[in-house]
mmCIF file with all atom_site columns, C-alpha atoms in Angstrom:
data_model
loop_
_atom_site.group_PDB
_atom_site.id
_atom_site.type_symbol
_atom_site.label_atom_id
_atom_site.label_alt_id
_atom_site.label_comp_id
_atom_site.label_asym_id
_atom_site.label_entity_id
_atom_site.label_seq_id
_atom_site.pdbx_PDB_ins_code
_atom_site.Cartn_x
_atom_site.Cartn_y
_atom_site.Cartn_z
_atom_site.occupancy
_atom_site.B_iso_or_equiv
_atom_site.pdbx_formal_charge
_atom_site.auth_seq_id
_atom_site.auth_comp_id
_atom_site.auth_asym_id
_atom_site.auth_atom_id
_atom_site.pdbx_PDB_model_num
ATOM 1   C CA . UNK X 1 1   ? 37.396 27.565 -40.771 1.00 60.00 ? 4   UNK X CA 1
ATOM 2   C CA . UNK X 1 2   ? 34.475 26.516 -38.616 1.00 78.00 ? 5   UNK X CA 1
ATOM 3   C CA . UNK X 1 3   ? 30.871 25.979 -39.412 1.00 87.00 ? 6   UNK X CA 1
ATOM 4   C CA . UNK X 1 4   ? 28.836 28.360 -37.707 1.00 91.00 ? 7   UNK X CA 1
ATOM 5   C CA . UNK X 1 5   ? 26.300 28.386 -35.053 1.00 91.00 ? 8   UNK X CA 1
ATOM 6   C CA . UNK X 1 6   ? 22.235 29.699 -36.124 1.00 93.00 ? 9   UNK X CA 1
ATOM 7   C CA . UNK X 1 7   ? 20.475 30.855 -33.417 1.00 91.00 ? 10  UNK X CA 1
ATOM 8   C CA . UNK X 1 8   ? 17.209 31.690 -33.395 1.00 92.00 ? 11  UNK X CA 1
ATOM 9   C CA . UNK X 1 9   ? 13.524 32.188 -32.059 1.00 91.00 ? 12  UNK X CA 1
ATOM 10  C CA . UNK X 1 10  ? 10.894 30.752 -33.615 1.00 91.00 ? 13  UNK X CA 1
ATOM 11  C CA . UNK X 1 11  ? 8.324  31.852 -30.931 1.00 94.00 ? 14  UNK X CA 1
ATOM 12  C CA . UNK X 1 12  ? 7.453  33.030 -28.237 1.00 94.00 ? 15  UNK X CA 1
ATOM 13  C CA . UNK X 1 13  ? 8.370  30.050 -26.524 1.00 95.00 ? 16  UNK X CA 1
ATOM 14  C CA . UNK X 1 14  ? 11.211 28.469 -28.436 1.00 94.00 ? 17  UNK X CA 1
ATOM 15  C CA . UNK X 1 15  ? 14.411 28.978 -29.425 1.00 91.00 ? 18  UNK X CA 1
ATOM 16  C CA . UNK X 1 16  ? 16.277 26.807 -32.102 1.00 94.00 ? 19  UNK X CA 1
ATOM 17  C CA . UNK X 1 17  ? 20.159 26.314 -32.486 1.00 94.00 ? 20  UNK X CA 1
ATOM 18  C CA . UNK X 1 18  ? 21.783 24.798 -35.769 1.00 96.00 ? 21  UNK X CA 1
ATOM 19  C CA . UNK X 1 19  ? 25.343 23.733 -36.957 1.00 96.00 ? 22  UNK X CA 1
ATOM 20  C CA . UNK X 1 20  ? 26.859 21.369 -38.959 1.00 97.00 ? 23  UNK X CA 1
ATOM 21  C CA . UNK X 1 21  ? 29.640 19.147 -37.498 1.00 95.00 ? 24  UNK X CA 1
ATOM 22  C CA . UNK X 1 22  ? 32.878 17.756 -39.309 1.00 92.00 ? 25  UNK X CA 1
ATOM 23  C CA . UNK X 1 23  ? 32.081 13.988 -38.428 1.00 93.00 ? 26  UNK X CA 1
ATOM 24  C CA . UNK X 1 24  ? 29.274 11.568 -38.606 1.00 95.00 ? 27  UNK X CA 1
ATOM 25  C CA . UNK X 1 25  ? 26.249 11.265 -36.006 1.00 97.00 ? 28  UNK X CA 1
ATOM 26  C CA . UNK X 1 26  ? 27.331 8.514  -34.637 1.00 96.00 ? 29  UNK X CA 1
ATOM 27  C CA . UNK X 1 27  ? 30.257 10.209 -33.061 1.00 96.00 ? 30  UNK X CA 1
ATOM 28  C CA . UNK X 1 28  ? 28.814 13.539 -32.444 1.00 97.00 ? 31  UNK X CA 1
ATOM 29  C CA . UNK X 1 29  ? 25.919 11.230 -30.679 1.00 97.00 ? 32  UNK X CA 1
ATOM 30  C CA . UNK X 1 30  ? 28.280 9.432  -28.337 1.00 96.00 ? 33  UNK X CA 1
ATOM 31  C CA . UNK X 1 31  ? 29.799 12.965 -27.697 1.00 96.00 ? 34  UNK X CA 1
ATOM 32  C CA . UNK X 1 32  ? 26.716 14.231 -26.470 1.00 97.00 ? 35  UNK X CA 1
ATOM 33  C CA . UNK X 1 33  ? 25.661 10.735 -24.219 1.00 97.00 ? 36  UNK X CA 1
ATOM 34  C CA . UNK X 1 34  ? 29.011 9.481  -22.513 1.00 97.00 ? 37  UNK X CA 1
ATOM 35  C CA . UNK X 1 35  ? 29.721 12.022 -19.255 1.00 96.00 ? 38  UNK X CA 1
ATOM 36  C CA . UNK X 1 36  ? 33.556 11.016 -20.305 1.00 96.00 ? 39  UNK X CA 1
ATOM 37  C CA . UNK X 1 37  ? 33.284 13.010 -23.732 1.00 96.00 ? 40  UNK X CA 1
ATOM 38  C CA . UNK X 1 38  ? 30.568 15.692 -22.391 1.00 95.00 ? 41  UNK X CA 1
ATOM 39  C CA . UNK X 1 39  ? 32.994 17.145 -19.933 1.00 92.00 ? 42  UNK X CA 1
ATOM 40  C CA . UNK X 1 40  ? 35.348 17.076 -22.692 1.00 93.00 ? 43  UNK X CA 1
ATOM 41  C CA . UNK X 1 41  ? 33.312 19.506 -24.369 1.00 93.00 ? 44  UNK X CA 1
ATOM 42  C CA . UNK X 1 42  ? 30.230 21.011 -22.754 1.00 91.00 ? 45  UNK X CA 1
ATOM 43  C CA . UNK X 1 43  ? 31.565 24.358 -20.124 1.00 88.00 ? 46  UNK X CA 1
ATOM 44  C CA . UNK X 1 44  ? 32.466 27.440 -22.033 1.00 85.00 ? 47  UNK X CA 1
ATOM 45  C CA . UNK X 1 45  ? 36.261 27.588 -21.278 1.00 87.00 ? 48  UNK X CA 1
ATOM 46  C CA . UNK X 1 46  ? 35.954 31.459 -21.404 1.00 85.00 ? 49  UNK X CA 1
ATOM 47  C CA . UNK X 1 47  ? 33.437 30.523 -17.860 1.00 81.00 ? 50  UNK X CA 1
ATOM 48  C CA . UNK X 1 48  ? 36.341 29.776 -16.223 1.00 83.00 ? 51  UNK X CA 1
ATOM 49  C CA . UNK X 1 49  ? 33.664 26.971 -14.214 1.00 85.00 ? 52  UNK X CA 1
ATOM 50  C CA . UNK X 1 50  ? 34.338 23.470 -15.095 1.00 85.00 ? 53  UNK X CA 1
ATOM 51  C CA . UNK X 1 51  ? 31.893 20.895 -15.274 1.00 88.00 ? 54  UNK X CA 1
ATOM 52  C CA . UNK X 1 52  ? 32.784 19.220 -12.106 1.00 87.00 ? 55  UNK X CA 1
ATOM 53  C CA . UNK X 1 53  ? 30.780 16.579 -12.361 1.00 90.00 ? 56  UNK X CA 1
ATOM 54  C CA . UNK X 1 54  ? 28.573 14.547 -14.970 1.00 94.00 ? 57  UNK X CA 1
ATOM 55  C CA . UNK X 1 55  ? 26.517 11.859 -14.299 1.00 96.00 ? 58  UNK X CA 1
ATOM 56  C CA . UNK X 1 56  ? 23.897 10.484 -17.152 1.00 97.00 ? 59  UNK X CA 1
ATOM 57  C CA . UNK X 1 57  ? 21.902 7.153  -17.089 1.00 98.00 ? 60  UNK X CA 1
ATOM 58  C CA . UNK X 1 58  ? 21.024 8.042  -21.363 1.00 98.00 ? 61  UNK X CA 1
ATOM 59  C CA . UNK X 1 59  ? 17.553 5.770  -21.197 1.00 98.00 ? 62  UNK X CA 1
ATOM 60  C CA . UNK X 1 60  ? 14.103 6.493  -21.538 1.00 98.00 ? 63  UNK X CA 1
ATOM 61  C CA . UNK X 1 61  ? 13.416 7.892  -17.904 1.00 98.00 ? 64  UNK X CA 1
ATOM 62  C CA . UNK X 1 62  ? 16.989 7.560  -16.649 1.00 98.00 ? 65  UNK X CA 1
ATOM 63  C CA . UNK X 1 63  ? 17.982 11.079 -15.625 1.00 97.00 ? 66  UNK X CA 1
ATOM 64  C CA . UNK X 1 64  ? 21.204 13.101 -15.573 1.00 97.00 ? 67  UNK X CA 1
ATOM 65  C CA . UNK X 1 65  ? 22.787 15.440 -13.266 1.00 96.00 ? 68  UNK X CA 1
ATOM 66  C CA . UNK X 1 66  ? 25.992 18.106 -14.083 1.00 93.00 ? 69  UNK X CA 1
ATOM 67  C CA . UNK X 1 67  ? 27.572 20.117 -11.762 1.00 92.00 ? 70  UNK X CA 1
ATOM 68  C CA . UNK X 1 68  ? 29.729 23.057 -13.035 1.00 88.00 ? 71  UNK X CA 1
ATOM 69  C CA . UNK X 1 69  ? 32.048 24.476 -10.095 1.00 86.00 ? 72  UNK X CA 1
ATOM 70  C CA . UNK X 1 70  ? 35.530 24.662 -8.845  1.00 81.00 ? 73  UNK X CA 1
ATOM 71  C CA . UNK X 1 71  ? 34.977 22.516 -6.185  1.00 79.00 ? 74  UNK X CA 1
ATOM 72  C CA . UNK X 1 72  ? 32.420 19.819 -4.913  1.00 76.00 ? 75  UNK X CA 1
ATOM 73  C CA . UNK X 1 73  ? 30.991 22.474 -2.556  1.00 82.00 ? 76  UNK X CA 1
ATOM 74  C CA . UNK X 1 74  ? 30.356 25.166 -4.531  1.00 84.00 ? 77  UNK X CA 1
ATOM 75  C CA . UNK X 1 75  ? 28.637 23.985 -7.617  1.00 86.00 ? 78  UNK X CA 1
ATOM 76  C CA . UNK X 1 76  ? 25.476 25.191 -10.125 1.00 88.00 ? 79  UNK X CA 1
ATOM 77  C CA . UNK X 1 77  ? 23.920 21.974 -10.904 1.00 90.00 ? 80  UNK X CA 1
ATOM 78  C CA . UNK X 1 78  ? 21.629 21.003 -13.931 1.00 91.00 ? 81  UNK X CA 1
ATOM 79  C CA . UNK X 1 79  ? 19.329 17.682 -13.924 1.00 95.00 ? 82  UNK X CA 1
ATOM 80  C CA . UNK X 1 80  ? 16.376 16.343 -15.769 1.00 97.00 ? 83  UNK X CA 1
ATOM 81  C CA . UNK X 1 81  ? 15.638 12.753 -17.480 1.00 97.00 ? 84  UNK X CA 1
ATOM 82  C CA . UNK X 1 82  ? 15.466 11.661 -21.174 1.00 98.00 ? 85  UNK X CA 1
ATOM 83  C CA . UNK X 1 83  ? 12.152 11.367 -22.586 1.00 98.00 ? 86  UNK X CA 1
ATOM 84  C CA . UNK X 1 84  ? 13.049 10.005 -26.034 1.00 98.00 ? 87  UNK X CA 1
ATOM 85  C CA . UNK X 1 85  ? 16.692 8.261  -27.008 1.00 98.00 ? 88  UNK X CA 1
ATOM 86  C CA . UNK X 1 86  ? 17.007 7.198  -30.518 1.00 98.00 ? 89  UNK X CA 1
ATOM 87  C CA . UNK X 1 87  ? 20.606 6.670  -31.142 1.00 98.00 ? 90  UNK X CA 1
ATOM 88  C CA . UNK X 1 88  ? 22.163 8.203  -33.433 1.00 97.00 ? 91  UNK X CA 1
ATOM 89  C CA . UNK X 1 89  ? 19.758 10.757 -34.327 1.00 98.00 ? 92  UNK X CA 1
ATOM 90  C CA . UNK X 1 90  ? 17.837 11.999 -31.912 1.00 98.00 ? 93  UNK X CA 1
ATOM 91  C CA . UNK X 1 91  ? 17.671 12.793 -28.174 1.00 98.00 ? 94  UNK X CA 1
ATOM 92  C CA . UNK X 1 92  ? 14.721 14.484 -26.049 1.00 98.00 ? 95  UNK X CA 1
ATOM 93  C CA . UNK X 1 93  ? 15.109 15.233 -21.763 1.00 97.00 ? 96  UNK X CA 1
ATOM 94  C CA . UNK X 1 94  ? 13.596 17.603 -19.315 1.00 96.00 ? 97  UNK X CA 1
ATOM 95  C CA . UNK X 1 95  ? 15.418 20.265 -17.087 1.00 94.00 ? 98  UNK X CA 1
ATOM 96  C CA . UNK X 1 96  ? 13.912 20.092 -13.994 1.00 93.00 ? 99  UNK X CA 1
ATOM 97  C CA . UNK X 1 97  ? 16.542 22.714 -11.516 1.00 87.00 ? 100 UNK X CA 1
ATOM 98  C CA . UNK X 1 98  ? 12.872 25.208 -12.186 1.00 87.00 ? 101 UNK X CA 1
ATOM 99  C CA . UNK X 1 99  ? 9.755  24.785 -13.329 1.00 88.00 ? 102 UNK X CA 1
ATOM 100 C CA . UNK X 1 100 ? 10.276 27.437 -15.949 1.00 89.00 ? 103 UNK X CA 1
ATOM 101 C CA . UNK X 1 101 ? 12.746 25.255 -17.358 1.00 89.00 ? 104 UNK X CA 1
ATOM 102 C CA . UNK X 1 102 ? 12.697 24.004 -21.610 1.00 93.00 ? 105 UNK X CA 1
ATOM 103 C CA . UNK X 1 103 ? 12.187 20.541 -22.689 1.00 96.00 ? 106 UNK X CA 1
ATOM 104 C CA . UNK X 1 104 ? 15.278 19.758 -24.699 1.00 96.00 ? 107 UNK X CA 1
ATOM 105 C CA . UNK X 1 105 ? 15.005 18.433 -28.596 1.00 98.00 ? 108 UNK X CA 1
ATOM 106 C CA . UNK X 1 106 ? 18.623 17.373 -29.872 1.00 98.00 ? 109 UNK X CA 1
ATOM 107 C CA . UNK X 1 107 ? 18.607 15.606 -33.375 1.00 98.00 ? 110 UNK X CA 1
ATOM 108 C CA . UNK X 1 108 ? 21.643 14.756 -35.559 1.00 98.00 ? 111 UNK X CA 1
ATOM 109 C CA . UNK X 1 109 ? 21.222 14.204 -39.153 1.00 98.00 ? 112 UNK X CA 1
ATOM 110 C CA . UNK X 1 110 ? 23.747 12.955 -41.629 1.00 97.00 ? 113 UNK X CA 1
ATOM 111 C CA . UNK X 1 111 ? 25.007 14.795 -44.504 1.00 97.00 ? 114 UNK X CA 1
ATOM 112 C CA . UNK X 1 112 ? 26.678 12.955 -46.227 1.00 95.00 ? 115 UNK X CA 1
ATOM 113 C CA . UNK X 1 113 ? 29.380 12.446 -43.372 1.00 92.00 ? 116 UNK X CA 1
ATOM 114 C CA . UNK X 1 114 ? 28.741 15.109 -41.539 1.00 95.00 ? 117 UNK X CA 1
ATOM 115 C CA . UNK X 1 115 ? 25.911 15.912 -39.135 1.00 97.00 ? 118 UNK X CA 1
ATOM 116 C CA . UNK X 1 116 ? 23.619 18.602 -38.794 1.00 98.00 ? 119 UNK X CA 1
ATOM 117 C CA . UNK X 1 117 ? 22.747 18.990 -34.730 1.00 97.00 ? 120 UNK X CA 1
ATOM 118 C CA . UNK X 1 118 ? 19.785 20.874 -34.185 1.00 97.00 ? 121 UNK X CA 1
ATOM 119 C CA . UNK X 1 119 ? 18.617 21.692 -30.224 1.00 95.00 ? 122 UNK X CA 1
ATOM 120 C CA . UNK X 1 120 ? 15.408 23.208 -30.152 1.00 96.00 ? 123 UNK X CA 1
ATOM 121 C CA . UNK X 1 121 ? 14.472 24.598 -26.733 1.00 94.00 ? 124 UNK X CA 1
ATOM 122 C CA . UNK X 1 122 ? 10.477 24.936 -25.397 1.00 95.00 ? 125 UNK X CA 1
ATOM 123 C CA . UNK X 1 123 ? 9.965  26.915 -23.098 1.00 94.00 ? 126 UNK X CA 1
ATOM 124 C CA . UNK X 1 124 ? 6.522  26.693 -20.598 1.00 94.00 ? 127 UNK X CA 1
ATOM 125 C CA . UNK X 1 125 ? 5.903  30.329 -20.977 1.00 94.00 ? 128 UNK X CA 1
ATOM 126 C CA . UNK X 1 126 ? 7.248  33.173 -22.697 1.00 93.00 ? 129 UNK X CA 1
ATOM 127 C CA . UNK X 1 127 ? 8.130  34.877 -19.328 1.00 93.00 ? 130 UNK X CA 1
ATOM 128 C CA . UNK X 1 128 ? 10.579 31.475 -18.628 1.00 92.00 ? 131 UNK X CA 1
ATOM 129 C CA . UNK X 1 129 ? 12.137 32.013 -21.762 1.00 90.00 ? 132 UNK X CA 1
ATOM 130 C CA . UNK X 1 130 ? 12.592 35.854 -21.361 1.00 89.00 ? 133 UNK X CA 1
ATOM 131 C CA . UNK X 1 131 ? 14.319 34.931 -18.089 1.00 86.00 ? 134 UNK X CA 1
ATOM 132 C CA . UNK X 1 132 ? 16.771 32.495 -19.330 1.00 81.00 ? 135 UNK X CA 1
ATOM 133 C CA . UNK X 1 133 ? 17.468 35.257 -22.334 1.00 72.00 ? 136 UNK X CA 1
ATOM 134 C CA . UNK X 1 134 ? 21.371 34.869 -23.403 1.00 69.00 ? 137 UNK X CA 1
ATOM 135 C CA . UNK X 1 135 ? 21.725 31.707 -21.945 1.00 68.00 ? 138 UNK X CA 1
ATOM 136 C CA . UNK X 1 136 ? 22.090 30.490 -25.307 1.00 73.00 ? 139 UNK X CA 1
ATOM 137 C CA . UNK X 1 137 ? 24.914 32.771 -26.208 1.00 76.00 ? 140 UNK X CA 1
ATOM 138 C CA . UNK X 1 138 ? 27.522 30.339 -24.917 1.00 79.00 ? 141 UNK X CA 1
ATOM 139 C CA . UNK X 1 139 ? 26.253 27.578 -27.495 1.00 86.00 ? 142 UNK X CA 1
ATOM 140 C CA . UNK X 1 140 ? 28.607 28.966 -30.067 1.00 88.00 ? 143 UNK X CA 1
ATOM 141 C CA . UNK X 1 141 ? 31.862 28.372 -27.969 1.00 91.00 ? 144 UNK X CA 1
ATOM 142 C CA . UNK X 1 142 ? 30.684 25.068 -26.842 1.00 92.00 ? 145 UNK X CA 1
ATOM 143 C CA . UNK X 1 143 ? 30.010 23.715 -30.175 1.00 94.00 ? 146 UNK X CA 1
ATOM 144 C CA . UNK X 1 144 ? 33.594 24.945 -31.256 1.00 93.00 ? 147 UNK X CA 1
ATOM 145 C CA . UNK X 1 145 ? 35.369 22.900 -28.287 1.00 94.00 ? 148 UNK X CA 1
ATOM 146 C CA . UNK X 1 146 ? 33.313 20.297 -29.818 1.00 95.00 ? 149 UNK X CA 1
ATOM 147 C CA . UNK X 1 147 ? 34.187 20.037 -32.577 1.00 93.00 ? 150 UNK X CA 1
ATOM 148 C CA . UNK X 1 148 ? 37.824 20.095 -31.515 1.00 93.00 ? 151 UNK X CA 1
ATOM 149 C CA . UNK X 1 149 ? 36.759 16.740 -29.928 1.00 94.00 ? 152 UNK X CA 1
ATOM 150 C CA . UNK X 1 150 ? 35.248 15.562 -32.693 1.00 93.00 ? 153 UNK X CA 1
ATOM 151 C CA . UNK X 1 151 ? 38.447 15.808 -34.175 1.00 89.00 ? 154 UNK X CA 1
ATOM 152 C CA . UNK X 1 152 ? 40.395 13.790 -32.232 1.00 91.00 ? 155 UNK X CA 1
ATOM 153 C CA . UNK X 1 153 ? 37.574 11.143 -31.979 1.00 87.00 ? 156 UNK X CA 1
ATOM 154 C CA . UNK X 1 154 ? 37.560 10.638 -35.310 1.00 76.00 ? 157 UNK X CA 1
ATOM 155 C CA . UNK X 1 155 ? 41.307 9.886  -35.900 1.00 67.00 ? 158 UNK X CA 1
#
């Protein structure tokens, strides 16, 4: 059985997502900062959109760039740069496709083998967090596909 996914809002602003992962932060950090394991993991098979592309540069002010799409022309692309990168526990970046868009908090902690991720999202306004409401929803899945990874990294 899985570990599940918290989701909640803890203002008006923000919106915080837990879940504890079968495998140390080390790994569940590299899963999260080599584009090789994030497109592994990160699109929502039940999208049916691939992450076509995934670029990251994971350094204080390096930047990173995913496309999701079936083909290099017709692609939804996400970008921002890393403010903070502590490995293993903790990474901070911007999303700059608006400027309604969060600031990204991603920390892993161990326990005792495992690792509790927690992404907490802040938003500039409450109207830009209304408008991304549900976008959120396909954390869950993600995480699961995830930790399938994590699986197979670990062995």
């Amino acid at each position: 059985m899985s570990n599940p996914t918290t989701i909640e809002r803890r203002s008006d602003r923000e919106f915080v997502v837990t879940r504890l992962f079968n495998g140390p932060p080390r790994i569940v950090f590299e899963a999260w900062t080599k584009p090789e394991l994030m497109q592994l993991w990160w699109a929502p098979k039940s999208l049916g959109v691939p992450l076509w592309s995934c670029e990251m540069d994971v350094r204080v002010g390096g930047g990173y760039r995913m496309a999701f799409g079936r083909d290099a022309e017709n692609t939804m692309a996400f970008f921002g740069r890393y403010l903070e990168v502590e490995p293993p526990s903790r990474l901070v970046w911007t999303n700059d496709e608006s400027e309604d868009a969060a600031v990204t908090t991603v920390t892993f902690e161990d326990r005792d083998g495992q690792t509790l991720l927690t992404v907490h999202e802040l938003y500039p306004s409450k109207a830009a967090l209304e408008a991304q409401a549900g976008g959120e929803q396909g954390l869950p899945e993600q995480f699961e596909q995830l930790d399938a990874l994590l699986v197979t990294l670990a062995a």
